[in-house]
CSV table of C-alpha atoms in Angstrom, one decimal:
chain,number,residue,atom,x,y,z
Z,1418,UNK,CA,0.4,0.1,0.1
Z,1419,UNK,CA,1.1,3.3,-0.7
Z,1420,UNK,CA,2.5,4.9,2.6
Z,1421,UNK,CA,-0.2,8.2,3.3
Z,1422,UNK,CA,2.0,10.6,5.8
Z,1423,UNK,CA,0.4,14.2,7.6
Z,1424,UNK,CA,1.2,17.0,5.5
Z,1425,UNK,CA,3.6,20.0,6.3
Z,1426,UNK,CA,1.1,22.9,6.2
Z,1427,UNK,CA,-2.5,21.1,6.9
Z,1428,UNK,CA,-2.1,18.1,8.8
Z,1429,UNK,CA,-3.8,16.2,6.5
Z,1430,UNK,CA,-2.8,12.7,5.2
Z,1431,UNK,CA,-0.7,12.8,2.0
Z,1432,UNK,CA,-2.2,11.7,-1.2
Z,1433,UNK,CA,-2.1,8.0,-2.2
Z,1434,UNK,CA,-0.8,7.9,-5.8
Z,1435,UNK,CA,-1.2,5.7,-8.9
Z,1436,UNK,CA,1.3,3.4,-9.2
Z,1437,UNK,CA,3.7,3.8,-12.3
Z,1438,UNK,CA,6.6,1.3,-13.7
Z,1439,UNK,CA,8.1,2.4,-16.6
Z,1440,UNK,CA,5.5,2.5,-19.2
Z,1441,UNK,CA,2.8,0.8,-17.3
Z,1442,UNK,CA,0.1,3.2,-15.2
Z,1443,UNK,CA,-1.4,1.1,-13.0
Z,1444,UNK,CA,-4.8,0.9,-10.9
Z,1445,UNK,CA,-7.0,-0.8,-8.9
Z,1446,UNK,CA,-5.9,-4.2,-6.6
Z,1447,UNK,CA,-4.7,-4.1,-3.4
Z,1448,UNK,CA,-2.1,-1.4,-4.2
Z,1449,UNK,CA,-5.1,0.8,-5.5
Z,1450,UNK,CA,-6.4,3.8,-4.1
Z,1451,UNK,CA,-10.0,2.4,-3.3
Z,1452,UNK,CA,-8.5,-0.5,-1.1
Z,1453,UNK,CA,-6.1,1.3,0.5
Z,1454,UNK,CA,-8.9,3.7,1.6
Z,1455,UNK,CA,-10.9,0.5,2.4
Z,1456,UNK,CA,-7.7,-0.1,4.6
Z,1457,UNK,CA,-7.3,3.3,5.9
Z,1458,UNK,CA,-11.2,3.6,7.0
Z,1459,UNK,CA,-10.6,0.3,8.5
Z,1460,UNK,CA,-7.7,1.7,10.8
Z,1461,UNK,CA,-9.7,4.4,11.5
Z,1462,UNK,CA,-12.5,2.1,12.8
Z,1463,UNK,CA,-10.1,0.3,14.6
Z,1464,UNK,CA,-9.1,3.8,16.3
Z,1465,UNK,CA,-12.2,4.9,16.8
Z,1466,UNK,CA,-12.6,1.7,19.0
Z,1467,UNK,CA,-9.2,1.9,21.2
Z,1468,UNK,CA,-10.5,5.8,21.9
Z,1469,UNK,CA,-14.2,5.1,23.1
Z,1470,UNK,CA,-12.2,1.4,25.3
Z,1471,UNK,CA,-9.7,4.9,26.6
Z,1472,UNK,CA,-12.6,7.1,27.5
Z,1473,UNK,CA,-14.4,4.6,29.5
Z,1474,UNK,CA,-11.1,3.6,31.2
Z,1475,UNK,CA,-10.8,7.7,31.7
Z,1476,UNK,CA,-14.1,7.6,33.0
Z,1477,UNK,CA,-13.2,4.7,35.8
Z,1478,UNK,CA,-9.6,6.1,36.6
Z,1479,UNK,CA,-11.8,9.8,37.2
Z,1480,UNK,CA,-14.2,7.8,40.0
Z,1481,UNK,CA,-11.2,6.4,41.5
Z,1482,UNK,CA,-9.2,9.9,42.3
Z,1483,UNK,CA,-13.0,11.2,43.2
Z,1484,UNK,CA,-13.1,8.4,46.1
Z,1485,UNK,CA,-9.2,9.0,47.2
Z,1486,UNK,CA,-10.2,12.7,47.6
Z,1487,UNK,CA,-11.0,12.2,51.1
Z,1488,UNK,CA,-7.6,10.8,51.6
Z,1489,UNK,CA,-6.1,13.7,50.3
Z,1490,UNK,CA,-4.9,15.4,54.0
Z,1491,UNK,CA,-3.7,12.0,54.9
Z,1492,UNK,CA,0.1,11.2,55.6
Z,1493,UNK,CA,1.9,12.0,51.9
Z,1494,UNK,CA,2.9,8.3,51.2
Z,1495,UNK,CA,-0.6,6.7,52.1
Z,1496,UNK,CA,-2.9,10.0,50.5
Z,1497,UNK,CA,-1.4,12.6,48.3
Z,1498,UNK,CA,1.0,10.8,46.5
Z,1499,UNK,CA,-2.0,8.3,45.6
Z,1500,UNK,CA,-4.3,11.0,44.6
Z,1501,UNK,CA,-1.3,12.9,42.3
Z,1502,UNK,CA,-1.0,9.5,40.6
Z,1503,UNK,CA,-3.8,8.4,39.7
Z,1504,UNK,CA,-4.9,11.9,38.6
Z,1505,UNK,CA,-1.5,11.9,36.5
Z,1506,UNK,CA,-2.5,8.5,35.3
Z,1507,UNK,CA,-6.1,10.0,34.3
Z,1508,UNK,CA,-4.4,12.7,32.2
Z,1509,UNK,CA,-2.1,10.2,30.5
Z,1510,UNK,CA,-5.1,8.6,29.3
Z,1511,UNK,CA,-6.9,11.3,28.5
Z,1512,UNK,CA,-3.8,12.4,26.3
Z,1513,UNK,CA,-3.7,9.4,24.1
Z,1514,UNK,CA,-7.7,9.5,24.0
Z,1515,UNK,CA,-7.5,13.1,22.1
Z,1516,UNK,CA,-4.4,12.0,20.0
Z,1517,UNK,CA,-6.4,8.8,18.7
Z,1518,UNK,CA,-9.8,10.7,17.8
Z,1519,UNK,CA,-7.4,13.6,16.5
Z,1520,UNK,CA,-5.7,11.2,13.9
Z,1521,UNK,CA,-8.8,9.4,13.1
Z,1522,UNK,CA,-10.5,12.8,12.4
Z,1523,UNK,CA,-7.4,13.4,10.1
Z,1524,UNK,CA,-8.3,10.4,7.8
Z,1525,UNK,CA,-12.0,10.6,7.7
Z,1526,UNK,CA,-10.9,14.2,6.1
Z,1527,UNK,CA,-8.8,12.9,4.3
Z,1528,UNK,CA,-11.1,10.4,2.7
Z,1529,UNK,CA,-13.9,13.0,2.1
Z,1530,UNK,CA,-10.9,14.5,0.0
Z,1531,UNK,CA,-10.5,11.8,-1.8
Z,1532,UNK,CA,-14.8,11.0,-2.5
Z,1533,UNK,CA,-15.0,14.7,-3.7
Z,1534,UNK,CA,-12.2,14.0,-6.3
Z,1535,UNK,CA,-13.7,10.6,-7.3
Z,1536,UNK,CA,-17.3,12.4,-7.8
Z,1537,UNK,CA,-15.2,15.4,-9.7
Z,1538,UNK,CA,-13.5,12.7,-11.7
Z,1539,UNK,CA,-16.7,10.6,-12.8
Z,1540,UNK,CA,-18.7,13.6,-13.7
Z,1541,UNK,CA,-15.7,14.7,-16.3
Z,1542,UNK,CA,-14.3,17.6,-13.6
Z,1543,UNK,CA,-11.1,18.4,-13.1
Z,1544,UNK,CA,-9.6,19.5,-10.0
Z,1545,UNK,CA,-6.7,22.4,-9.9
Z,1546,UNK,CA,-4.4,19.6,-8.7
Z,1547,UNK,CA,-4.8,18.1,-12.1
Z,1548,UNK,CA,-2.8,21.2,-13.7
Z,1549,UNK,CA,-4.7,20.9,-17.2
Z,1550,UNK,CA,-1.2,19.6,-18.1
Z,1551,UNK,CA,-3.3,16.5,-20.2
Z,1552,UNK,CA,-5.6,18.6,-22.3
Z,1553,UNK,CA,-2.8,18.5,-25.1
Z,1554,UNK,CA,-2.4,14.9,-24.9
Z,1555,UNK,CA,-6.1,14.2,-25.2
Z,1556,UNK,CA,-6.3,14.8,-28.9
Z,1557,UNK,CA,-2.1,14.2,-29.6
Z,1558,UNK,CA,-3.3,11.0,-31.4
Z,1559,UNK,CA,-5.6,12.9,-33.7
Z,1560,UNK,CA,-3.6,15.7,-34.6
Z,1561,UNK,CA,-0.8,13.6,-35.5
Z,1562,UNK,CA,-2.4,10.3,-36.6
Z,1563,UNK,CA,-6.0,10.8,-37.3
Z,1564,UNK,CA,-7.0,8.7,-34.2
Z,1565,UNK,CA,-8.1,10.2,-30.4
Z,1566,UNK,CA,-6.5,9.1,-27.3
Z,1567,UNK,CA,-8.1,6.8,-24.5
Z,1568,UNK,CA,-7.8,10.0,-22.4
Z,1569,UNK,CA,-10.1,11.9,-25.4
Z,1570,UNK,CA,-12.2,9.2,-25.8
Z,1571,UNK,CA,-13.1,8.6,-22.4
Z,1572,UNK,CA,-13.8,12.8,-22.2
Z,1573,UNK,CA,-15.9,12.7,-25.1
Z,1574,UNK,CA,-17.7,9.6,-23.9
Z,1575,UNK,CA,-20.9,8.9,-25.5
Z,1576,UNK,CA,-19.7,10.7,-29.1
Z,1577,UNK,CA,-17.1,8.0,-29.8
Z,1578,UNK,CA,-18.6,5.3,-28.2
Z,1579,UNK,CA,-21.9,5.9,-31.0
Z,1580,UNK,CA,-18.6,6.4,-33.5
Z,1581,UNK,CA,-18.1,2.5,-32.7
Z,1582,UNK,CA,-21.4,2.2,-34.5
Z,1583,UNK,CA,-20.1,4.8,-37.3
Z,1584,UNK,CA,-18.0,1.4,-38.2
Z,1585,UNK,CA,-21.1,-0.6,-38.4
Z,1586,UNK,CA,-23.6,2.0,-40.1
Z,1587,UNK,CA,-23.6,4.6,-42.7
Z,1588,UNK,CA,-22.6,8.0,-40.8
Z,1589,UNK,CA,-25.1,9.7,-42.3
Z,1590,UNK,CA,-27.6,7.1,-41.4
Z,1591,UNK,CA,-26.2,7.5,-37.8
Z,1592,UNK,CA,-26.4,11.4,-38.1
Z,1593,UNK,CA,-30.4,11.3,-39.1
Z,1594,UNK,CA,-31.0,9.2,-36.6
Z,1595,UNK,CA,-29.5,10.6,-33.8
Z,1596,UNK,CA,-31.3,13.9,-35.2
Z,1597,UNK,CA,-34.5,12.1,-34.4
Z,1598,UNK,CA,-33.8,10.6,-30.9
Z,1599,UNK,CA,-33.3,14.7,-30.2
Z,1600,UNK,CA,-36.5,15.7,-32.2
Z,1601,UNK,CA,-38.5,13.6,-30.1
Z,1602,UNK,CA,-37.0,14.7,-26.9
Z,1603,UNK,CA,-34.9,11.3,-26.0
Z,1604,UNK,CA,-31.6,12.5,-24.8
Z,1605,UNK,CA,-28.6,10.7,-25.6
Z,1606,UNK,CA,-26.8,9.1,-22.1
Z,1607,UNK,CA,-25.4,6.0,-21.0
Z,1608,UNK,CA,-23.4,4.1,-23.7
Z,1609,UNK,CA,-25.6,0.9,-23.6
Z,1610,UNK,CA,-29.5,2.5,-23.7
Z,1611,UNK,CA,-28.6,4.6,-26.1
Z,1612,UNK,CA,-27.3,2.0,-28.3
Z,1613,UNK,CA,-29.8,-0.4,-27.6
Z,1614,UNK,CA,-31.8,2.4,-28.4
Z,1615,UNK,CA,-30.7,3.5,-31.5
Z,1616,UNK,CA,-30.6,-0.6,-32.9
Z,1617,UNK,CA,-34.3,-1.5,-32.2
Z,1618,UNK,CA,-35.2,1.8,-33.4
Z,1619,UNK,CA,-33.6,2.9,-36.3
Z,1620,UNK,CA,-31.0,-0.2,-37.7
Z,1621,UNK,CA,-32.8,-3.6,-36.5
Z,1622,UNK,CA,-30.6,-5.2,-38.9
Z,1623,UNK,CA,-28.4,-4.9,-36.1
Z,1624,UNK,CA,-30.2,-6.4,-33.5
Z,1625,UNK,CA,-28.8,-9.4,-31.4
Z,1626,UNK,CA,-29.6,-13.1,-32.8
Z,1627,UNK,CA,-29.5,-16.3,-31.2
Z,1628,UNK,CA,-26.2,-17.9,-31.6
Z,1629,UNK,CA,-24.8,-21.4,-32.0
Z,1630,UNK,CA,-21.4,-23.5,-31.2
Z,1631,UNK,CA,-20.4,-26.3,-32.9
Z,1632,UNK,CA,-17.4,-28.2,-32.6
Z,1633,UNK,CA,-14.9,-27.8,-35.2
Z,1634,UNK,CA,-11.6,-29.3,-33.7
Z,1635,UNK,CA,-10.1,-30.9,-30.7
Z,1636,UNK,CA,-6.5,-31.5,-30.2
Z,1637,UNK,CA,-3.7,-31.7,-27.1
Z,1638,UNK,CA,-2.0,-28.7,-26.7
Z,1639,UNK,CA,0.9,-27.5,-24.6
Z,1640,UNK,CA,-0.9,-24.5,-22.9
Z,1641,UNK,CA,1.0,-21.1,-21.6
Z,1642,UNK,CA,-1.1,-19.8,-18.6
Z,1643,UNK,CA,0.6,-16.5,-18.1
Z,1644,UNK,CA,-1.0,-13.8,-19.4
Z,1645,UNK,CA,1.1,-13.4,-22.7
Z,1646,UNK,CA,0.9,-16.7,-23.4
Z,1647,UNK,CA,-3.2,-16.5,-23.2
Z,1648,UNK,CA,-2.8,-13.3,-25.6
Z,1649,UNK,CA,-0.8,-15.4,-27.5
Z,1650,UNK,CA,-3.2,-17.7,-28.5
Z,1651,UNK,CA,-5.9,-15.4,-29.3
Z,1652,UNK,CA,-3.6,-13.7,-31.9
Z,1653,UNK,CA,-3.4,-17.1,-33.2
Z,1654,UNK,CA,-7.1,-17.8,-33.2
Z,1655,UNK,CA,-7.8,-14.6,-34.2
Z,1656,UNK,CA,-5.6,-15.3,-37.5
Z,1657,UNK,CA,-6.6,-18.6,-38.3
Z,1658,UNK,CA,-9.9,-18.5,-37.7
Z,1659,UNK,CA,-13.2,-16.6,-38.7
Z,1660,UNK,CA,-16.4,-16.8,-36.1
Z,1661,UNK,CA,-14.5,-19.0,-33.6
Z,1662,UNK,CA,-13.8,-19.3,-30.3
Z,1663,UNK,CA,-11.7,-21.6,-27.9
Z,1664,UNK,CA,-11.7,-23.6,-25.1
Z,1665,UNK,CA,-8.9,-24.6,-23.2
Z,1666,UNK,CA,-9.0,-27.1,-20.7
Z,1667,UNK,CA,-6.3,-27.4,-18.0
Z,1668,UNK,CA,-5.3,-29.4,-14.8
Z,1669,UNK,CA,-4.4,-27.9,-11.4
Z,1670,UNK,CA,-3.6,-29.6,-8.9
Z,1671,UNK,CA,-5.9,-32.7,-10.0
Z,1672,UNK,CA,-8.6,-30.1,-10.8
Z,1673,UNK,CA,-9.9,-29.4,-13.8
Z,1674,UNK,CA,-10.2,-25.5,-15.1
Z,1675,UNK,CA,-10.9,-24.1,-18.7
Z,1676,UNK,CA,-10.1,-21.2,-20.4
Z,1677,UNK,CA,-12.6,-19.5,-22.9
Z,1678,UNK,CA,-11.0,-17.2,-25.8
Z,1679,UNK,CA,-12.7,-14.3,-27.8
Z,1680,UNK,CA,-10.9,-13.0,-30.6
Z,1681,UNK,CA,-11.7,-9.2,-31.4
Z,1682,UNK,CA,-13.8,-7.7,-34.3
Z,1683,UNK,CA,-13.5,-9.7,-37.6
Z,1684,UNK,CA,-15.3,-7.4,-40.0
Z,1685,UNK,CA,-17.9,-8.4,-42.7
Z,1686,UNK,CA,-19.9,-7.2,-45.4
Z,1687,UNK,CA,-22.1,-6.2,-44.5
Z,1688,UNK,CA,-22.4,-6.5,-40.8
Z,1689,UNK,CA,-25.1,-8.5,-39.1
Z,1690,UNK,CA,-24.9,-11.8,-40.8
Z,1691,UNK,CA,-23.6,-15.6,-39.7
Z,1692,UNK,CA,-20.4,-14.4,-38.0
Z,1693,UNK,CA,-21.4,-13.0,-34.3
Z,1694,UNK,CA,-17.9,-11.6,-34.0
Z,1695,UNK,CA,-18.3,-8.6,-36.6
Z,1696,UNK,CA,-18.7,-5.2,-36.3
Z,1697,UNK,CA,-22.6,-5.9,-35.1
Z,1698,UNK,CA,-21.9,-8.3,-32.7
Z,1699,UNK,CA,-20.4,-4.4,-31.6
Z,1700,UNK,CA,-23.9,-3.5,-30.7
Z,1701,UNK,CA,-24.4,-6.5,-28.8
Z,1702,UNK,CA,-21.5,-6.5,-26.8
Z,1703,UNK,CA,-22.4,-2.8,-25.7
Z,1704,UNK,CA,-26.6,-2.6,-26.1
Z,1705,UNK,CA,-26.9,-6.2,-25.0
Z,1706,UNK,CA,-25.1,-7.3,-22.3
Z,1707,UNK,CA,-23.6,-10.1,-25.1
Z,1708,UNK,CA,-27.0,-12.3,-24.6
Z,1709,UNK,CA,-26.8,-14.5,-26.9
Z,1710,UNK,CA,-22.9,-14.8,-27.4
Z,1711,UNK,CA,-22.5,-15.5,-24.0
Z,1712,UNK,CA,-25.2,-18.8,-24.1
Z,1713,UNK,CA,-22.8,-19.7,-27.3
Z,1714,UNK,CA,-19.8,-19.7,-24.6
Z,1715,UNK,CA,-22.2,-22.0,-21.9
Z,1716,UNK,CA,-22.7,-24.2,-24.4
Z,1717,UNK,CA,-18.9,-24.7,-26.0
Z,1718,UNK,CA,-17.7,-25.4,-22.2
Z,1719,UNK,CA,-20.3,-28.6,-22.1
Z,1720,UNK,CA,-19.3,-29.7,-24.9
Z,1721,UNK,CA,-15.6,-29.5,-24.0
Z,1722,UNK,CA,-16.6,-31.4,-20.5
Z,1723,UNK,CA,-17.0,-28.5,-18.7
Z,1724,UNK,CA,-19.5,-29.2,-15.8
Z,1725,UNK,CA,-21.9,-26.9,-13.6
Z,1726,UNK,CA,-19.1,-25.2,-10.8
Z,1727,UNK,CA,-16.2,-25.6,-12.5
Z,1728,UNK,CA,-13.7,-22.9,-12.8
Z,1729,UNK,CA,-13.5,-20.6,-15.4
Z,1730,UNK,CA,-11.3,-18.2,-17.1
Z,1731,UNK,CA,-12.0,-16.1,-20.1
Z,1732,UNK,CA,-9.9,-13.6,-22.3
Z,1733,UNK,CA,-11.3,-11.4,-25.0
Z,1734,UNK,CA,-9.2,-9.0,-27.3
Z,1735,UNK,CA,-11.4,-5.6,-28.4
Z,1736,UNK,CA,-14.9,-7.0,-28.7
Z,1737,UNK,CA,-14.1,-9.9,-27.5
Z,1738,UNK,CA,-13.1,-8.6,-24.4
Z,1739,UNK,CA,-16.2,-7.0,-24.0
Z,1740,UNK,CA,-18.1,-9.9,-24.4
Z,1741,UNK,CA,-15.6,-12.0,-21.8
Z,1742,UNK,CA,-15.8,-9.4,-19.6
Z,1743,UNK,CA,-20.1,-9.7,-19.8
Z,1744,UNK,CA,-19.5,-13.1,-18.8
Z,1745,UNK,CA,-18.7,-11.8,-15.3
Z,1746,UNK,CA,-22.4,-10.0,-14.8
Z,1747,UNK,CA,-24.4,-13.1,-16.3
Z,1748,UNK,CA,-26.4,-14.6,-14.0
Z,1749,UNK,CA,-27.2,-17.6,-16.0
Z,1750,UNK,CA,-23.7,-18.3,-16.6
Z,1751,UNK,CA,-22.2,-17.8,-13.4
Z,1752,UNK,CA,-25.4,-20.4,-12.0
Z,1753,UNK,CA,-23.7,-22.2,-14.2
Z,1754,UNK,CA,-20.0,-22.0,-13.9
Z,1755,UNK,CA,-17.3,-20.1,-11.2
Z,1756,UNK,CA,-15.9,-17.7,-13.4
Z,1757,UNK,CA,-12.5,-16.7,-11.2
Z,1758,UNK,CA,-10.8,-14.5,-13.8
Z,1759,UNK,CA,-11.1,-12.3,-16.5
Z,1760,UNK,CA,-8.4,-10.8,-19.0
Z,1761,UNK,CA,-8.7,-7.6,-21.6
Z,1762,UNK,CA,-6.7,-6.4,-23.9
Z,1763,UNK,CA,-8.1,-2.9,-25.9
Z,1764,UNK,CA,-11.4,-3.1,-24.6
Z,1765,UNK,CA,-14.4,-0.7,-23.5
Z,1766,UNK,CA,-15.5,-3.0,-20.1
Z,1767,UNK,CA,-15.7,-0.3,-17.5
Z,1768,UNK,CA,-19.8,0.1,-17.4
Z,1769,UNK,CA,-19.7,-3.9,-16.8
Z,1770,UNK,CA,-19.8,-4.6,-12.6
Z,1771,UNK,CA,-19.0,-8.3,-12.2
Z,1772,UNK,CA,-20.2,-10.3,-9.5
Z,1773,UNK,CA,-18.2,-10.3,-6.5
Z,1774,UNK,CA,-15.0,-12.2,-5.9
Z,1775,UNK,CA,-14.2,-12.4,-9.4
Z,1776,UNK,CA,-10.7,-11.3,-10.8
Z,1777,UNK,CA,-10.0,-9.0,-13.6
Z,1778,UNK,CA,-7.0,-7.4,-15.9
Z,1779,UNK,CA,-7.6,-4.9,-18.4
Z,1780,UNK,CA,-4.7,-3.6,-20.6
Z,1781,UNK,CA,-5.5,-0.1,-22.4
Z,1782,UNK,CA,-2.6,2.1,-24.4
Z,1783,UNK,CA,-2.8,5.2,-24.0
Z,1784,UNK,CA,-3.4,6.0,-27.9
Z,1785,UNK,CA,-5.5,3.1,-28.1
Z,1786,UNK,CA,-8.7,5.0,-27.9
Z,1787,UNK,CA,-11.5,1.5,-28.0
Z,1788,UNK,CA,-11.3,0.9,-24.1
Z,1789,UNK,CA,-11.9,4.7,-23.7
Z,1790,UNK,CA,-14.8,4.6,-26.1
Z,1791,UNK,CA,-17.3,3.6,-23.4
Z,1792,UNK,CA,-16.8,6.6,-21.1
Z,1793,UNK,CA,-17.0,4.7,-18.1
Z,1794,UNK,CA,-13.2,4.2,-16.7
Z,1795,UNK,CA,-12.7,1.0,-15.3
Z,1796,UNK,CA,-13.5,1.2,-10.8
Z,1797,UNK,CA,-10.7,0.8,-9.1
Z,1798,UNK,CA,-11.4,-1.9,-6.5
Z,1799,UNK,CA,-9.4,-4.5,-4.9
Z,1800,UNK,CA,-10.4,-7.9,-8.0
Z,1801,UNK,CA,-9.7,-5.4,-10.9
Z,1802,UNK,CA,-6.5,-4.2,-12.3
Z,1803,UNK,CA,-6.1,-1.8,-15.2
Z,1804,UNK,CA,-2.7,-1.1,-16.9
Z,1805,UNK,CA,-3.1,1.7,-18.9
Z,1806,UNK,CA,0.4,2.1,-21.1
Z,1807,UNK,CA,2.0,5.2,-22.0
Z,1808,UNK,CA,4.4,4.3,-24.4
Z,1809,UNK,CA,4.8,6.0,-27.9
Z,1810,UNK,CA,3.8,3.4,-30.4
Z,1811,UNK,CA,3.2,3.5,-34.4
Z,1812,UNK,CA,1.4,1.7,-36.9
Z,1813,UNK,CA,4.8,-0.6,-39.0
Z,1814,UNK,CA,5.0,0.5,-42.4
Z,1815,UNK,CA,3.4,-1.3,-44.9
Z,1816,UNK,CA,0.5,-2.4,-42.2
Z,1817,UNK,CA,-3.8,-1.0,-42.3
Z,1818,UNK,CA,-3.7,1.4,-39.2
Z,1819,UNK,CA,-7.0,-0.4,-38.5
Z,1820,UNK,CA,-8.4,1.5,-35.5
Z,1821,UNK,CA,-5.4,3.2,-34.5
Z,1822,UNK,CA,-1.8,2.3,-33.8
Z,1823,UNK,CA,-2.6,1.5,-29.7
Z,1824,UNK,CA,-5.3,-0.8,-30.8
Z,1825,UNK,CA,-2.5,-3.9,-31.5
Z,1826,UNK,CA,-2.4,-7.2,-30.1
Z,1827,UNK,CA,1.2,-7.7,-30.5
Z,1828,UNK,CA,2.0,-4.4,-28.4
Z,1829,UNK,CA,-1.0,-5.5,-25.6
Z,1830,UNK,CA,1.3,-9.5,-25.6
Z,1831,UNK,CA,4.6,-7.3,-24.8
Z,1832,UNK,CA,2.6,-5.6,-22.1
Z,1833,UNK,CA,1.5,-8.3,-20.8
Z,1834,UNK,CA,4.4,-10.2,-20.4
Z,1835,UNK,CA,6.4,-6.7,-18.4
Z,1836,UNK,CA,3.0,-7.3,-15.9
Z,1837,UNK,CA,3.7,-11.0,-15.6
Z,1838,UNK,CA,7.6,-9.8,-14.5
Z,1839,UNK,CA,6.1,-6.8,-12.2
Z,1840,UNK,CA,6.9,-7.1,-8.5
Z,1841,UNK,CA,4.0,-4.4,-8.0
Z,1842,UNK,CA,1.9,-5.1,-5.4
Z,1843,UNK,CA,-1.0,-5.0,-7.5
Z,1844,UNK,CA,0.0,-6.8,-10.4
Z,1845,UNK,CA,1.6,-10.0,-8.5
Z,1846,UNK,CA,-1.7,-10.2,-6.2
Z,1847,UNK,CA,-4.1,-10.2,-10.0
Z,1848,UNK,CA,-1.5,-12.4,-12.0
Z,1849,UNK,CA,-1.3,-14.9,-8.5
Z,1850,UNK,CA,-4.9,-15.5,-9.0
Z,1851,UNK,CA,-5.0,-16.7,-12.4
Z,1852,UNK,CA,-2.1,-18.5,-11.9
Z,1853,UNK,CA,-4.2,-20.1,-8.7
Z,1854,UNK,CA,-7.1,-21.2,-11.4
Z,1855,UNK,CA,-4.9,-22.4,-14.5
Z,1856,UNK,CA,-1.7,-23.2,-12.6
Z,1857,UNK,CA,1.9,-22.9,-14.4
Z,1858,UNK,CA,0.9,-24.4,-17.8
Z,1859,UNK,CA,1.8,-27.6,-19.5
Z,1860,UNK,CA,-0.3,-30.0,-21.2
Z,1861,UNK,CA,-4.4,-29.4,-22.3
Z,1862,UNK,CA,-6.8,-29.6,-24.5
Z,1863,UNK,CA,-8.1,-27.1,-26.7
Z,1864,UNK,CA,-11.1,-27.3,-28.4
Z,1865,UNK,CA,-12.1,-24.3,-31.4
Z,1866,UNK,CA,-16.1,-24.3,-31.6
Z,1867,UNK,CA,-17.4,-22.0,-35.2
Z,1868,UNK,CA,-19.9,-19.8,-33.5
Z,1869,UNK,CA,-23.0,-18.4,-36.3
Z,1870,UNK,CA,-25.7,-16.0,-35.5
Z,1871,UNK,CA,-29.0,-17.9,-36.6
Z,1872,UNK,CA,-30.0,-16.6,-40.0
Z,1873,UNK,CA,-32.4,-12.8,-40.8
Z,1874,UNK,CA,-36.0,-14.0,-40.5
Z,1875,UNK,CA,-37.8,-12.4,-43.4
Z,1876,UNK,CA,-39.2,-9.0,-42.2
Z,1877,UNK,CA,-43.2,-8.3,-42.3
Z,1878,UNK,CA,-44.1,-5.5,-44.3
Z,1879,UNK,CA,-45.0,-3.7,-41.0
Z,1880,UNK,CA,-41.5,-4.9,-39.5
Z,1881,UNK,CA,-39.9,-3.2,-42.8
Z,1882,UNK,CA,-41.0,0.6,-42.3
Z,1883,UNK,CA,-38.9,2.4,-40.0
Z,1884,UNK,CA,-39.6,5.0,-37.6
Z,1885,UNK,CA,-40.6,8.2,-38.8
Z,1886,UNK,CA,-37.3,10.2,-39.2
Z,1887,UNK,CA,-35.5,7.5,-39.2
Z,1888,UNK,CA,-32.6,6.5,-41.6
Z,1889,UNK,CA,-33.1,3.4,-43.6
Z,1890,UNK,CA,-29.9,1.4,-43.5
Z,1891,UNK,CA,-27.6,1.3,-46.6
Z,1892,UNK,CA,-25.4,-1.4,-47.0
Z,1893,UNK,CA,-21.5,-0.3,-47.0
């Protein structure tokens, strides 16, 4: 835990700093600010409990002193000396009690300051201590490489999250749909409900449909269960297949565990076809909690030999990371399997609240706008660690830039190796949870599943009519 010390001027406890290690900025976990504050408040409760006990002792000592008062005029050895000793003892107890109360009040005042700062940050308000030095960095990528930064995405929140829809629907149609929403008096609020409402009202062809998982290939493999090793498997899966997820079974201390791997977005033209991981899958991940994709993952686990109560780790990149994290709040999935750990890279997952006891690690890059596109910072909790990479990256010459140089799985894989080598307490505790579930790696069984959306039902004449003012879909 970062040390909190009284400041020299106001007597308040000093700031609790977010950890920085090289090009990694680390938030959350056992070294995170929220957990540090929890520890401080637990300490306050103990201090106040001791102060209450001392207050009771002080009252008792005072009564003894009062009972000794009639002996004040007795010989000094038997009267006055005893009275003085008890009186001095009472004063000493009072001094300790007052010091404990003063210290606990300092901690409570600091806690209030931190809570205020956090509420301002959540509302998008920067405190004077931030120095506003971050402003030039918000758009550095927009001005130099035509891509906004993660901070810019988070600050702009909804415009950029809806910008993800612009990768699915024609921009002019999206603009008209937003204009119709505003004209109807419906304002854009949280990302999830807004995406869902736009899909339901204006882009029904993007509405999620049931997804099936069909076993394609099972083989024995050598599994590297480190964060970097899991991202390497994900990268290979993304390169080798289309519309494919993988379930890897490993053994750890005689107990089975299963790793679910979900790749990133796989573009199709037009979106909304058979592949649930195409651009339309973004709408399901952000607006629908991955309802159908999660059901397919559950089915795949059963087909791979998992049974009720087995421990599961979920891994995903970009859109796949959003699907993986959505498993952590899916009551149907959690009723069947014991999801212990989620690893995401370049994914917008700040708005997902996992069930208690699920540990997660989120890798982001300052030049990657995608993880900030939901406008919600990942919460700083004991079980949730976010690593934001701050090193400067560029798209290799000859490669397509995609969603920008920061949104690169190979870079995230390299960062994951640094995470495993780090001695930071938050990272060490976080990766220890992963190792506790899947072990140190070795022999395993990998099963690949083709995931497929059900075909679209032919639209009725009534369903084919869009709401007044809505734009009609034009395939790109």
